[in-house]
Every structure is written in C-alpha cells, then in structure tokens.
PDB file of C-alpha atoms and ligand atoms in Angstrom:
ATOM      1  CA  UNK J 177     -32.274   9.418  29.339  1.00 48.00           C
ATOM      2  CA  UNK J 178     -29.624  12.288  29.403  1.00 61.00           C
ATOM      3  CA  UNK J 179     -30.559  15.490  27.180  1.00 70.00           C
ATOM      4  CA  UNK J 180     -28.589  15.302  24.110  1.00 86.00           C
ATOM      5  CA  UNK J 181     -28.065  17.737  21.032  1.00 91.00           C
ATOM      6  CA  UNK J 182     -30.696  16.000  19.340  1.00 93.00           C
ATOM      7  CA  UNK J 183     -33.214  17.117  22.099  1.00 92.00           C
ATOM      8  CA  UNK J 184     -32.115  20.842  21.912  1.00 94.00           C
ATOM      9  CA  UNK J 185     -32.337  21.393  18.249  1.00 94.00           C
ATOM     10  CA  UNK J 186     -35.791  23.224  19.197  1.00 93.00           C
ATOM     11  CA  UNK J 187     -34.875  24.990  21.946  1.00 95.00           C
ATOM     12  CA  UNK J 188     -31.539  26.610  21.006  1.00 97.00           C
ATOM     13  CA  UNK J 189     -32.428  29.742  18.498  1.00 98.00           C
ATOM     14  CA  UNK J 190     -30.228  32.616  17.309  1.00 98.00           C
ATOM     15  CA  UNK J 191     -30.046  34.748  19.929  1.00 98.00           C
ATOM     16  CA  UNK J 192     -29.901  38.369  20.014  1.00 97.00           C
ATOM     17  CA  UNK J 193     -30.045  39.249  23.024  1.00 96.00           C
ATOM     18  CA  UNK J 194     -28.115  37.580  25.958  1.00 98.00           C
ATOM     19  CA  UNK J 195     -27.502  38.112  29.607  1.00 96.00           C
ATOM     20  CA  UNK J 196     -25.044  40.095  30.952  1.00 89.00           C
ATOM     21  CA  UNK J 197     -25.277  38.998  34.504  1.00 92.00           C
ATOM     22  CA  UNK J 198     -25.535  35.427  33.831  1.00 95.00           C
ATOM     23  CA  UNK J 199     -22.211  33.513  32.911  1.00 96.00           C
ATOM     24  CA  UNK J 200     -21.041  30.588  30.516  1.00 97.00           C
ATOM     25  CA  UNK J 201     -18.478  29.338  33.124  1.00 97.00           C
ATOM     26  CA  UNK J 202     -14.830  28.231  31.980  1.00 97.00           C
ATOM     27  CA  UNK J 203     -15.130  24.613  31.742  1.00 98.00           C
ATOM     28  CA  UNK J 204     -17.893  24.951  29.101  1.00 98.00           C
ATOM     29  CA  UNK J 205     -16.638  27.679  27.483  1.00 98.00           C
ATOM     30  CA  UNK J 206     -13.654  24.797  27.150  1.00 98.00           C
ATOM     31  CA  UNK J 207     -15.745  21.955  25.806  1.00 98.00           C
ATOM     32  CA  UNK J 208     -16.827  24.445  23.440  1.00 98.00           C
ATOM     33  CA  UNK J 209     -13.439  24.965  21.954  1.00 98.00           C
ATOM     34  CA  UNK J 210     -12.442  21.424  22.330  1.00 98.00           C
ATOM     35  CA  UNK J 211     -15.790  20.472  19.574  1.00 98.00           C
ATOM     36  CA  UNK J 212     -14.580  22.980  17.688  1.00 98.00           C
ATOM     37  CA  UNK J 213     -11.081  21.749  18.023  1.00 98.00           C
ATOM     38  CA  UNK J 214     -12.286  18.527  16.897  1.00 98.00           C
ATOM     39  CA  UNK J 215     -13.995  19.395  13.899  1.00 98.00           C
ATOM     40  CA  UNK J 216     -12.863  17.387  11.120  1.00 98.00           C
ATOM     41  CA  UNK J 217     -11.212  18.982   7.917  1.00 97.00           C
ATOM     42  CA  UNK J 218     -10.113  18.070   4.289  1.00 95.00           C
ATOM     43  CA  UNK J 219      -6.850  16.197   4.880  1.00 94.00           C
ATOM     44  CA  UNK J 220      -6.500  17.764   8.635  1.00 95.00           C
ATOM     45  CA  UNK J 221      -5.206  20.514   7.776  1.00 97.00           C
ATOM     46  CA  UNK J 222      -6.920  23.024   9.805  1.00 98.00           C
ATOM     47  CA  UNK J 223      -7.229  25.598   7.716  1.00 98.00           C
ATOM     48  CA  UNK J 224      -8.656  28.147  10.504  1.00 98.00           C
ATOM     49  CA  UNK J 225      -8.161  29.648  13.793  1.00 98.00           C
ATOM     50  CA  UNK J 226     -10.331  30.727  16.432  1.00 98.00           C
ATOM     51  CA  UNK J 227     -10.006  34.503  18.225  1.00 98.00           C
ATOM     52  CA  UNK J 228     -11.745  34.257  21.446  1.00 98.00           C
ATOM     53  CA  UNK J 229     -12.986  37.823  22.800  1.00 98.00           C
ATOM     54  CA  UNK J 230     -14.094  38.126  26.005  1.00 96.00           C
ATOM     55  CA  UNK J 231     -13.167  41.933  26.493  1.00 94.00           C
ATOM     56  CA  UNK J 232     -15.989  44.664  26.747  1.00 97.00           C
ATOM     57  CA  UNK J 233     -13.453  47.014  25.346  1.00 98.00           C
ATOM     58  CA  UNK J 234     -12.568  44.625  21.639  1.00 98.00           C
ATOM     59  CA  UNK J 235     -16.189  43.192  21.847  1.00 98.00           C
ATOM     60  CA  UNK J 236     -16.976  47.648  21.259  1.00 98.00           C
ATOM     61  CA  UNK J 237     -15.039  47.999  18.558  1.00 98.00           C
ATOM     62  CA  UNK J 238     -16.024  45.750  16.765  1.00 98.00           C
ATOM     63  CA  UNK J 239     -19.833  46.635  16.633  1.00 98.00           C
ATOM     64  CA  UNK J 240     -19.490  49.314  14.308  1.00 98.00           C
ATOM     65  CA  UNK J 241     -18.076  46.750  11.881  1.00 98.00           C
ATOM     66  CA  UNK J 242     -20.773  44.101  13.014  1.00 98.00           C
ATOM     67  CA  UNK J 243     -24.216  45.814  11.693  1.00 98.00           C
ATOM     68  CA  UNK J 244     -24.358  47.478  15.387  1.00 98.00           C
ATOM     69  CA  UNK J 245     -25.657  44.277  16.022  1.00 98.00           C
ATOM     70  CA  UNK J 246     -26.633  43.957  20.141  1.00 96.00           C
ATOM     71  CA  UNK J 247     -25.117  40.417  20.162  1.00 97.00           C
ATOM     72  CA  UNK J 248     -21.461  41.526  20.067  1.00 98.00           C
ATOM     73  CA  UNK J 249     -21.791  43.674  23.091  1.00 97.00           C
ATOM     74  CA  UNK J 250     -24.127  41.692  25.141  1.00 97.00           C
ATOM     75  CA  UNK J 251     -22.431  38.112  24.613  1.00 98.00           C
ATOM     76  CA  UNK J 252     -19.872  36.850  26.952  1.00 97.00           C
ATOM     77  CA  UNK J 253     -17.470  35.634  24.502  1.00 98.00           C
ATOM     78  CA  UNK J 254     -17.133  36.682  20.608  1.00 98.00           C
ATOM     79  CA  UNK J 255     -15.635  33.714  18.706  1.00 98.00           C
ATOM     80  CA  UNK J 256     -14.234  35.272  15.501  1.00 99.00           C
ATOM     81  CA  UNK J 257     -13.688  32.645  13.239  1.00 99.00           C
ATOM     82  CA  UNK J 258     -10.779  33.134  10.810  1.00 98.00           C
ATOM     83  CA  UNK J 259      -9.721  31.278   7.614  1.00 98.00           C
ATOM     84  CA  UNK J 260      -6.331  30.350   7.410  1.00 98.00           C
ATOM     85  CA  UNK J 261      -4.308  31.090   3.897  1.00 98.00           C
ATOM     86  CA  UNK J 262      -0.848  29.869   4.812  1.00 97.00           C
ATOM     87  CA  UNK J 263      -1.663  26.157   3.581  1.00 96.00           C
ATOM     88  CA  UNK J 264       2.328  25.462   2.496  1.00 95.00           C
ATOM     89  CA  UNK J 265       3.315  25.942   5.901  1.00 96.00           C
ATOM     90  CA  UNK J 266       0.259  24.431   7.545  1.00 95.00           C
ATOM     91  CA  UNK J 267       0.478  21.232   5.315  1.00 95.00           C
ATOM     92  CA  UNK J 268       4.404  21.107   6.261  1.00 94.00           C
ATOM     93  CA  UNK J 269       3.357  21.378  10.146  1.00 95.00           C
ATOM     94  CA  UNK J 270       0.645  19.029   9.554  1.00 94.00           C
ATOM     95  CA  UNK J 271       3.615  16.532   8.545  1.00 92.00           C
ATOM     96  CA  UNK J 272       5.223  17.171  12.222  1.00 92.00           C
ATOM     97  CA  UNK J 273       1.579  16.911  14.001  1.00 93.00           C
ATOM     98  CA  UNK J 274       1.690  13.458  11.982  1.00 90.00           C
ATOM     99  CA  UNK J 275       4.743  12.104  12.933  1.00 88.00           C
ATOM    100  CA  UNK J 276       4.848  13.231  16.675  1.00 88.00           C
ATOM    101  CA  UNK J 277       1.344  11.707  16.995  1.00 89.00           C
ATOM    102  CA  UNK J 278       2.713   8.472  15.572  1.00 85.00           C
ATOM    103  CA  UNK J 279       6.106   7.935  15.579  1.00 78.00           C
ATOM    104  CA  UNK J 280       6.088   4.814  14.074  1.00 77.00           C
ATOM    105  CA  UNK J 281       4.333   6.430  10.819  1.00 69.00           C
ATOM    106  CA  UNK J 282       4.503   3.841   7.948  1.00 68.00           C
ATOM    107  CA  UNK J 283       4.993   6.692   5.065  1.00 72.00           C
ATOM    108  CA  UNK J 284       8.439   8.040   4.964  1.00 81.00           C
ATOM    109  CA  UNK J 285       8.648  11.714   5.674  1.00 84.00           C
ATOM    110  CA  UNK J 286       9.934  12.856   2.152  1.00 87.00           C
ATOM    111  CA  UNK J 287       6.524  10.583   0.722  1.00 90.00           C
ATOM    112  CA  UNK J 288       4.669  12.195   3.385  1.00 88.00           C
ATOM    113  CA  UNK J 289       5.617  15.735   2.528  1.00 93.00           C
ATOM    114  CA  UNK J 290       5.606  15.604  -1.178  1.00 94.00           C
ATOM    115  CA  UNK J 291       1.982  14.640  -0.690  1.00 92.00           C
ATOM    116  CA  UNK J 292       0.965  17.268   1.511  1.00 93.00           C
ATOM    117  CA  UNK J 293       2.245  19.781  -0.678  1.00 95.00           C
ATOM    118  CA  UNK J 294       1.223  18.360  -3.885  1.00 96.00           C
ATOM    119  CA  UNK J 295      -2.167  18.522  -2.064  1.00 95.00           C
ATOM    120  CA  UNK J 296      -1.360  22.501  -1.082  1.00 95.00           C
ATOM    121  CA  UNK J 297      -0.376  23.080  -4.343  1.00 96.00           C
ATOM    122  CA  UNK J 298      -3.570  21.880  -5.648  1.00 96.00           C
ATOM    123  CA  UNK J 299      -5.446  23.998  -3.290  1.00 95.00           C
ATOM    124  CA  UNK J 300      -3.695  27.230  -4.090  1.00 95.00           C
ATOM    125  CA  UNK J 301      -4.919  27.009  -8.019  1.00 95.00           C
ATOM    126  CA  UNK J 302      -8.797  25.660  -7.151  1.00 94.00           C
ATOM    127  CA  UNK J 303      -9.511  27.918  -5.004  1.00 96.00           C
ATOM    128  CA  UNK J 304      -8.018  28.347  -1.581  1.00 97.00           C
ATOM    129  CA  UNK J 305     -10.150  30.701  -0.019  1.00 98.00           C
ATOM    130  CA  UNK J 306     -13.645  28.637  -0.799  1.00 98.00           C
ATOM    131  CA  UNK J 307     -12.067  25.668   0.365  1.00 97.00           C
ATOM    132  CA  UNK J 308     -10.817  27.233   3.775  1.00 98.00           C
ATOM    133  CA  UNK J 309     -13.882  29.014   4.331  1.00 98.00           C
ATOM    134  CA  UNK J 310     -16.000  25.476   4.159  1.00 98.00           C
ATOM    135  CA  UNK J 311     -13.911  23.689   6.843  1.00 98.00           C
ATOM    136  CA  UNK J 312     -14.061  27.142   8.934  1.00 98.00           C
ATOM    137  CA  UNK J 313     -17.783  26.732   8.445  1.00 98.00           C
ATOM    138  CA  UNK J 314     -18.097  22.873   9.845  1.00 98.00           C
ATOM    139  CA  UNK J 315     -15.887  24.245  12.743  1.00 98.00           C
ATOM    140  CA  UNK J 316     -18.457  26.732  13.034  1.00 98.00           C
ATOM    141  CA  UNK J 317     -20.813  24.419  13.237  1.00 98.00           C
ATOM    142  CA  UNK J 318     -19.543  22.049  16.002  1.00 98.00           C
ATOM    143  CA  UNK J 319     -19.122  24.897  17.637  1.00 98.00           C
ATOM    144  CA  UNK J 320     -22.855  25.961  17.819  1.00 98.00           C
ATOM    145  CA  UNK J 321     -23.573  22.437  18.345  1.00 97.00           C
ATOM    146  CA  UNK J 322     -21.558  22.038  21.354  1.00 97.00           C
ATOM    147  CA  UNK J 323     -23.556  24.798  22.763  1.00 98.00           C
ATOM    148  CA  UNK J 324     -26.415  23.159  22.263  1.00 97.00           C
ATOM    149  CA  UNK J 325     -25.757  20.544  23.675  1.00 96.00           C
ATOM    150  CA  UNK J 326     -24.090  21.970  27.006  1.00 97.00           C
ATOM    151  CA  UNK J 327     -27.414  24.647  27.132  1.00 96.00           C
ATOM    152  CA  UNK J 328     -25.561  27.400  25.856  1.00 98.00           C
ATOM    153  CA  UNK J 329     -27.099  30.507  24.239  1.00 98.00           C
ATOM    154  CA  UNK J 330     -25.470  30.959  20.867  1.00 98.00           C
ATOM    155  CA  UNK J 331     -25.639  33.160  17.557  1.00 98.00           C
ATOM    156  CA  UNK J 332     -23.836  32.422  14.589  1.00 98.00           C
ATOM    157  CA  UNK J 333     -23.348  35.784  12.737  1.00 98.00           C
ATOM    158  CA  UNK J 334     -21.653  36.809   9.128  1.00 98.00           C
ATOM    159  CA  UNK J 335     -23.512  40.088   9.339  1.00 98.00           C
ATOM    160  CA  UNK J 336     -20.100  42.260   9.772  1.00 98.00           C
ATOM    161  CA  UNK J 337     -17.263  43.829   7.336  1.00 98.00           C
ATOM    162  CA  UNK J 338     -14.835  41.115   7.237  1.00 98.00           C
ATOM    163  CA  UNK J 339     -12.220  43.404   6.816  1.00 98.00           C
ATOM    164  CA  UNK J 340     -12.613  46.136   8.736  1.00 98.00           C
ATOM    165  CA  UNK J 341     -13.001  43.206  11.576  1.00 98.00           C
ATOM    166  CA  UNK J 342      -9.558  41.924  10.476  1.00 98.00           C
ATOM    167  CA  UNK J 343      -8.299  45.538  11.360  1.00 98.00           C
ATOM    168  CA  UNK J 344      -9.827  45.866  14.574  1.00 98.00           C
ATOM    169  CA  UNK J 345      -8.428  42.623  15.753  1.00 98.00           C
ATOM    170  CA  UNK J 346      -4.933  43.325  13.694  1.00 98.00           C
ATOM    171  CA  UNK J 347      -4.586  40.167  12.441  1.00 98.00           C
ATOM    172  CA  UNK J 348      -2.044  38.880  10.335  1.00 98.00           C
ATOM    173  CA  UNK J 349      -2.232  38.580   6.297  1.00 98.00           C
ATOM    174  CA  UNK J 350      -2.656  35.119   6.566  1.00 98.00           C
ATOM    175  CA  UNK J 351      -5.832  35.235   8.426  1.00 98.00           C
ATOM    176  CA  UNK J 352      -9.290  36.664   7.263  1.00 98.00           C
ATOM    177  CA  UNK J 353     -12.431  36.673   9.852  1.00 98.00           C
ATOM    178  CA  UNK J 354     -15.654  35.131   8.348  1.00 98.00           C
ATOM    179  CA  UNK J 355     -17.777  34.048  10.924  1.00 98.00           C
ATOM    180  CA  UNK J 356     -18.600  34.941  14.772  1.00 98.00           C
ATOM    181  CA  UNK J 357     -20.296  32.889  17.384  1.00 98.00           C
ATOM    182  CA  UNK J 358     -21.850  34.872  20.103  1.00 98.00           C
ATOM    183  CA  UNK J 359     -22.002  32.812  23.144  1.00 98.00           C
ATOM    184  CA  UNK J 360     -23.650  33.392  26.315  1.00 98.00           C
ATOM    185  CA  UNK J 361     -27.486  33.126  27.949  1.00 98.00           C
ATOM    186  CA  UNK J 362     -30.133  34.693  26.314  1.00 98.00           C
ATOM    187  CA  UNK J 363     -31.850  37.242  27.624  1.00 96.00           C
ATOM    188  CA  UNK J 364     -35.037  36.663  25.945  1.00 92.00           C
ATOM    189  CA  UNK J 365     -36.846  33.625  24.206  1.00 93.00           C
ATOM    190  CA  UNK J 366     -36.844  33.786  20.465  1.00 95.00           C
ATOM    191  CA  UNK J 367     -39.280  36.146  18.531  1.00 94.00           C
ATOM    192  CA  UNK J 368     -40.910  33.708  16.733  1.00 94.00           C
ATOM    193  CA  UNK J 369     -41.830  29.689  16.281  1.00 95.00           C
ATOM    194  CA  UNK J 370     -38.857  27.794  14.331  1.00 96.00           C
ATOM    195  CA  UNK J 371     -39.389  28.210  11.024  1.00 96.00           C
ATOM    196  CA  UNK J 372     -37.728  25.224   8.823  1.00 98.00           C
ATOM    197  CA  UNK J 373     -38.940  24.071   5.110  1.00 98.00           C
ATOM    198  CA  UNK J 374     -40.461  20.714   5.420  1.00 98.00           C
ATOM    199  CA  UNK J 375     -38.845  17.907   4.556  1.00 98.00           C
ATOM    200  CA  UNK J 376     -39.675  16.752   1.430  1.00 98.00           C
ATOM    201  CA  UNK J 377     -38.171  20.189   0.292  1.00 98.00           C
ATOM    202  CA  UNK J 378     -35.111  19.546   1.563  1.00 98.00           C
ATOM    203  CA  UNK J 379     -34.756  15.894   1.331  1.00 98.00           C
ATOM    204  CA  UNK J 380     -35.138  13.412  -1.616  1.00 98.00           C
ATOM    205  CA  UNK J 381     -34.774   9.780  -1.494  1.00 98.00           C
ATOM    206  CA  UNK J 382     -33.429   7.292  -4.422  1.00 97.00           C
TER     207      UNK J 382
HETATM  208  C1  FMN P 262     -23.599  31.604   8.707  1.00 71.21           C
HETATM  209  C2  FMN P 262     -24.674  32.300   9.470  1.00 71.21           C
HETATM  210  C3  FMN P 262     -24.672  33.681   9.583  1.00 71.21           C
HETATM  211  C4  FMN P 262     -25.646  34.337  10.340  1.00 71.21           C
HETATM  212  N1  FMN P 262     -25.542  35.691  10.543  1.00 71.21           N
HETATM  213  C5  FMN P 262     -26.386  36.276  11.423  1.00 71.21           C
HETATM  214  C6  FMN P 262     -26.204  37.634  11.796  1.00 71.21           C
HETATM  215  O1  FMN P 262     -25.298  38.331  11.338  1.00 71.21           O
HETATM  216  N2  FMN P 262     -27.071  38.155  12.695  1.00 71.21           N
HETATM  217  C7  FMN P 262     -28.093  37.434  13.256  1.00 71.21           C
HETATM  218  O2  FMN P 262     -28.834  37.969  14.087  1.00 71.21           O
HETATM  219  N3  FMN P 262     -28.279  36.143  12.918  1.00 71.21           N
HETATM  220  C8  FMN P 262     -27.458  35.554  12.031  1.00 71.21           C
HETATM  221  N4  FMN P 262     -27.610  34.221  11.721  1.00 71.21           N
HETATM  222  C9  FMN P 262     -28.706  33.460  12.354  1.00 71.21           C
HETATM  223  C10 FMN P 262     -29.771  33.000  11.363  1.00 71.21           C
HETATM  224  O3  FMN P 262     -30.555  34.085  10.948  1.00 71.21           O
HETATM  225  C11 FMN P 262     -30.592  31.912  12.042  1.00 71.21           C
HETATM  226  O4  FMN P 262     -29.744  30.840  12.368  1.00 71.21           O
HETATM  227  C12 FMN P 262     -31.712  31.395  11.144  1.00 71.21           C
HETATM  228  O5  FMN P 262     -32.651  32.406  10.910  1.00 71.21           O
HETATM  229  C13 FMN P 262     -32.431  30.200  11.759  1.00 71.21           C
HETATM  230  O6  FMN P 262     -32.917  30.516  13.042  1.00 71.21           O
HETATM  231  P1  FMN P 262     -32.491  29.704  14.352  1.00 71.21           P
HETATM  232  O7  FMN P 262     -30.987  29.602  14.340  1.00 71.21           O
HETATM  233  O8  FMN P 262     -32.970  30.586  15.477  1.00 71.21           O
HETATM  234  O9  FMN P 262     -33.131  28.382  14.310  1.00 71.21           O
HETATM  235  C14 FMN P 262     -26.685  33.583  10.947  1.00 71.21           C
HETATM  236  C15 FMN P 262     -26.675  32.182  10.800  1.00 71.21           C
HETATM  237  C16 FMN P 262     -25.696  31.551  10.091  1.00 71.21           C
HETATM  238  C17 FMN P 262     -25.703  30.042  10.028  1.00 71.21           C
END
C-alpha cells in the first residue's frame, strides 16, 4: 500500500533545524501550494494569501522579527501566511470567480452579489480579523499536511512580531502576516518522542 498522510503523522515533527544542501524540488514545492490552494473556506472567500520566500537575503531579515529562530534561515522556503481584510472586494471578485467558473450560474448576478456582501457586511461587525485568521489557519494546515504527505520537513511557526514582519515584507494594509511554514529537510531528528494527550482527553463520545 502507498504511504499516505495518515502513515506520516509520526514521523513528520516541527523541525528546527533543516538542511541546507538538500532541496524540496519545484514540483513539490507546487503540490504544496496547490493543498493549500485548495483549502476550503467560509463561503470561498479566501480570505488569505500566501508570500513565498525563498531568498537568503528576505529569509535574514526577517529573523530578528522571528525570535532569531534557526528555522527561518535554514529552511528553503518561508511561507508567510497573511490574512486578508479587504472582504468587500474579495466577496465582489468571488462573484466573478463564480460566474466564470459556471457560466450558466442559476442565481442572477444582482441576487448573487447582494448576498455576498450582505455576508461581508456581516463579517466586518463580528469580527473580521478572527474569522480571517481561522480560514488562514486551515490553509495552514493543508499546507503542513501536504508536506507530510510528500516527505517534506516542515515547521509551522507564530513565534515572530506580526508587524514588524508585515514591514519587512512591505505589505499592503490589507494584509497582516500570522503564520509561517518553514519547509525544507531536516537536518536532525526531533529532540524528543511525540508527545500528544491521550485520547480520552481530547475526545468524548455521546
Ligand atoms: C500555530 C503554530 C505555531 C507554532 N509556532 C512555533 C514556533 O514559532 N517555533 C517553533 O519552533 N515551533 C512552533 N510550533 C510547533 C509546535 O511547537 C509543535 O507543532 C508542537 O510542539 C507539536 O510538536 P510536533 O509538531 O513536532 O508534533 C508551532 C505550531 C503551531 C501549530
């Protein structure tokens, strides 16, 4: 039977330290970003966007920012992952994503629209930036998944100053950096056995 995620839940681990000589090639680096890509989100909106750093020269600016943590240097690529705030306009281009995928859409585009941005709307006054920060997070999570599966080092990190990131990598007002995944080959094993609460902790059944 092919290895699958499932079978490399205990052997991928945060890693902290990868390999500099060994390298994630393009093609994987590109089913990466496709699972991430396909990560589903509240209505489909999307509310994210990925900054892919491969440069030495970005990837040592950042560490200041980033704890001086070894990842962000020895990684091969640094996936910042943003949350998007411009959820009128997204929601309107979501319409148009709609309508060119199906062109034969059953809702009328005024319908369509006056839902999307009823749905914005509603967004903007509970809480945008919790909501856009969850469906960054599930991206986030295919993403480390997807290296799993392909036998990719990985470390998802949050240990940096979110804005002084956003600086660095001059992004616009509209985006805000809240998660990286270091990717790459790990230098070294982990530290230490797994460590996971047991299930009846975490699991209860009605
Ligand atoms: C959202 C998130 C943020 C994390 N931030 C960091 C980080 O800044 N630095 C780090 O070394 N590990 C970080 N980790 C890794 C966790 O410490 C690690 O996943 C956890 O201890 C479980 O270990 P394992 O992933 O090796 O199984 C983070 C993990 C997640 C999911």
């Amino acid at each position: 039977m092919s290895k699958t995620f499932l079978s490399r839940l205990d052997w991928r681990f945060a890693t902290k330290k990868f390999d500099p000589d060994k390298k994630v090639s393009q093609e994987n680096l590109n089913q990466v970003l496709k699972a991430i890509r396909m990560a589903p989100t509240s209505k489909g909106v999307q509310p994210w966007h990925v900054v892919v750093i491969q440069g030495q020269g970005l990837k040592r600016k950042l560490y200041p920012a980033s704890k001086e943590q070894d990842q962000v240097i020895s990684c091969q690529y640094l996936l910042v992952f943003c949350m998007r705030l411009d959820i009128a306009q997204r929601s309107q281009d979501y319409v148009s994503l709609i309508e060119q995928a199906d062109p034969v859409v059953k809702v009328r585009h005024e319908q369509l629209s006056k839902n999307m941005q009823g749905f914005a709307e509603r967004k903007i006054t509970q809480g945008l930036e919790a909501w856009a920060a969850r469906q960054t997070y599930l991206a986030l999570g295919f993403g480390l998944a997807a290296c799993a599966e392909l036998e990719i080092d990985s470390c998802p990190m949050e240990g940096f100053q979110p804005g002084e990131v956003d600086k660095v990598l001059e992004l616009p007002d509209h985006l805000k950096s809240l998660a990286y995944l270091a990717v790459g080959y790990r230098r070294a094993g982990p530290k230490r056995p797994k460590v996971r609460y047991p299930e009846s902790d975490l699991f209860s059944w009605k």
